[in-house]
Amino acid sequence: MASGRFDWLSKLLLMMTVLGWALYALLLVIFHYGRPQQNFGYLKHYDVTVRSAWLSLPHFWFHAGILGALGIAVTAFTLVHLKGSRHLQILKTYLVLLGVAAIATLLLATLSPR
């Protein structure tokens, strides 16, 4: 069993991991509603106007949030590596996955056509 001295640290690291993933899920919703709309063939055929640029406010919050989720992942990973007990080492896997997902999503949003 973990010592009482690091019990608060275990809870903090677990909450940071959960918070990072919850933030990432929220950012996926913002990405979905804030990105440019796709102009499919039937929309062109019926001359339906579609938004071709990002909405400015979701675009800002998406980028700020992804960088925040990446910061949470890196900070929590470092704390787990330096101070975490043996049973918390599994959190490293979840934090690495969060970091990779955040970077991939940021690249997708940055490199997507305008």
Short mmCIF file of C-alpha atoms in Angstrom, two decimals:
data_model
loop_
_atom_site.label_atom_id
_atom_site.label_comp_id
_atom_site.label_asym_id
_atom_site.label_seq_id
_atom_site.Cartn_x
_atom_site.Cartn_y
_atom_site.Cartn_z
CA MET A 1 0.00 0.00 0.00
CA ALA A 2 1.20 3.52 -0.77
CA SER A 3 2.54 5.61 2.03
CA GLY A 4 0.39 8.48 3.32
CA ARG A 5 2.95 10.97 2.12
CA PHE A 6 2.35 10.14 -1.55
CA ASP A 7 -1.34 9.32 -1.29
CA TRP A 8 -2.30 12.87 -2.30
CA LEU A 9 0.15 12.66 -5.20
CA SER A 10 -1.47 9.46 -6.48
CA LYS A 11 -4.87 11.12 -6.47
CA LEU A 12 -3.50 14.24 -8.14
CA LEU A 13 -1.84 12.25 -10.92
CA LEU A 14 -4.97 10.21 -11.51
CA MET A 15 -7.10 13.36 -11.64
CA MET A 16 -4.65 15.03 -14.05
CA THR A 17 -4.87 12.03 -16.37
CA VAL A 18 -8.67 12.01 -16.28
CA LEU A 19 -8.78 15.81 -16.70
CA GLY A 20 -6.47 15.61 -19.70
CA TRP A 21 -8.64 13.03 -21.44
CA ALA A 22 -11.86 14.90 -20.60
CA LEU A 23 -10.35 18.09 -22.02
CA TYR A 24 -9.33 16.20 -25.16
CA ALA A 25 -12.88 14.84 -25.63
CA LEU A 26 -14.30 18.36 -25.24
CA LEU A 27 -11.81 19.65 -27.79
CA LEU A 28 -12.92 17.03 -30.30
CA VAL A 29 -16.46 18.44 -30.03
CA ILE A 30 -15.13 21.98 -30.55
CA PHE A 31 -13.12 20.73 -33.53
CA HIS A 32 -16.22 19.13 -35.02
CA TYR A 33 -18.40 22.23 -34.78
CA GLY A 34 -15.75 24.88 -35.43
CA ARG A 35 -14.01 23.50 -38.50
CA PRO A 36 -14.93 24.34 -42.09
CA GLN A 37 -17.84 22.38 -43.49
CA GLN A 38 -17.33 19.83 -46.23
CA ASN A 39 -18.70 20.72 -49.63
CA PHE A 40 -20.09 17.44 -50.95
CA GLY A 41 -21.36 16.94 -54.48
CA TYR A 42 -25.05 17.18 -53.64
CA LEU A 43 -24.44 20.45 -51.80
CA LYS A 44 -22.73 21.85 -54.89
CA HIS A 45 -25.53 20.55 -57.08
CA TYR A 46 -28.22 22.30 -55.05
CA ASP A 47 -26.11 25.44 -54.51
CA VAL A 48 -26.15 25.14 -50.74
CA THR A 49 -23.70 27.55 -49.13
CA VAL A 50 -21.20 26.02 -46.74
CA ARG A 51 -18.75 27.62 -44.34
CA SER A 52 -15.25 27.44 -45.81
CA ALA A 53 -13.27 28.87 -42.87
CA TRP A 54 -12.88 28.10 -39.21
CA LEU A 55 -15.12 29.90 -36.75
CA SER A 56 -12.71 32.25 -34.98
CA LEU A 57 -13.61 31.61 -31.32
CA PRO A 58 -13.67 27.78 -31.51
CA HIS A 59 -10.43 27.91 -33.51
CA PHE A 60 -8.68 29.82 -30.70
CA TRP A 61 -10.08 27.62 -27.92
CA PHE A 62 -9.26 24.46 -29.84
CA HIS A 63 -5.59 25.39 -30.21
CA ALA A 64 -5.31 26.68 -26.64
CA GLY A 65 -7.00 23.57 -25.29
CA ILE A 66 -4.87 21.13 -27.28
CA LEU A 67 -1.73 22.83 -26.01
CA GLY A 68 -3.21 22.68 -22.49
CA ALA A 69 -3.97 18.96 -22.80
CA LEU A 70 -0.46 18.39 -24.08
CA GLY A 71 0.93 20.36 -21.13
CA ILE A 72 -1.12 18.28 -18.68
CA ALA A 73 0.13 15.07 -20.29
CA VAL A 74 3.78 16.11 -20.15
CA THR A 75 3.56 17.43 -16.59
CA ALA A 76 1.72 14.38 -15.26
CA PHE A 77 4.06 12.02 -17.11
CA THR A 78 7.07 13.74 -15.56
CA LEU A 79 5.53 13.58 -12.07
CA VAL A 80 4.66 9.90 -12.48
CA HIS A 81 8.17 9.16 -13.69
CA LEU A 82 9.90 11.06 -10.91
CA LYS A 83 7.62 10.62 -7.89
CA GLY A 84 4.95 8.06 -8.76
CA SER A 85 4.72 4.72 -7.05
CA ARG A 86 4.96 1.42 -8.87
CA HIS A 87 1.21 0.96 -9.23
CA LEU A 88 0.92 4.38 -10.93
CA GLN A 89 3.32 3.50 -13.75
CA ILE A 90 0.37 2.38 -15.92
CA LEU A 91 -0.64 6.04 -16.10
CA LYS A 92 2.41 6.62 -18.30
CA THR A 93 0.72 4.63 -21.07
CA TYR A 94 -2.44 6.73 -20.91
CA LEU A 95 -0.45 9.96 -20.79
CA VAL A 96 1.69 9.01 -23.78
CA LEU A 97 -1.46 8.11 -25.71
CA LEU A 98 -2.98 11.47 -24.75
CA GLY A 99 0.14 13.29 -25.92
CA VAL A 100 0.22 11.44 -29.24
CA ALA A 101 -3.51 12.03 -29.80
CA ALA A 102 -3.16 15.73 -28.98
CA ILE A 103 -0.22 16.18 -31.36
CA ALA A 104 -1.99 14.25 -34.13
CA THR A 105 -5.16 16.29 -33.71
CA LEU A 106 -3.20 19.54 -33.70
CA LEU A 107 -1.43 18.51 -36.91
CA LEU A 108 -4.75 17.51 -38.47
CA ALA A 109 -6.28 20.88 -37.63
CA THR A 110 -3.23 22.82 -38.77
CA LEU A 111 -2.74 20.98 -42.04
CA SER A 112 -6.42 20.69 -42.97
CA PRO A 113 -7.47 22.69 -46.02
CA ARG A 114 -8.93 26.09 -45.32
#
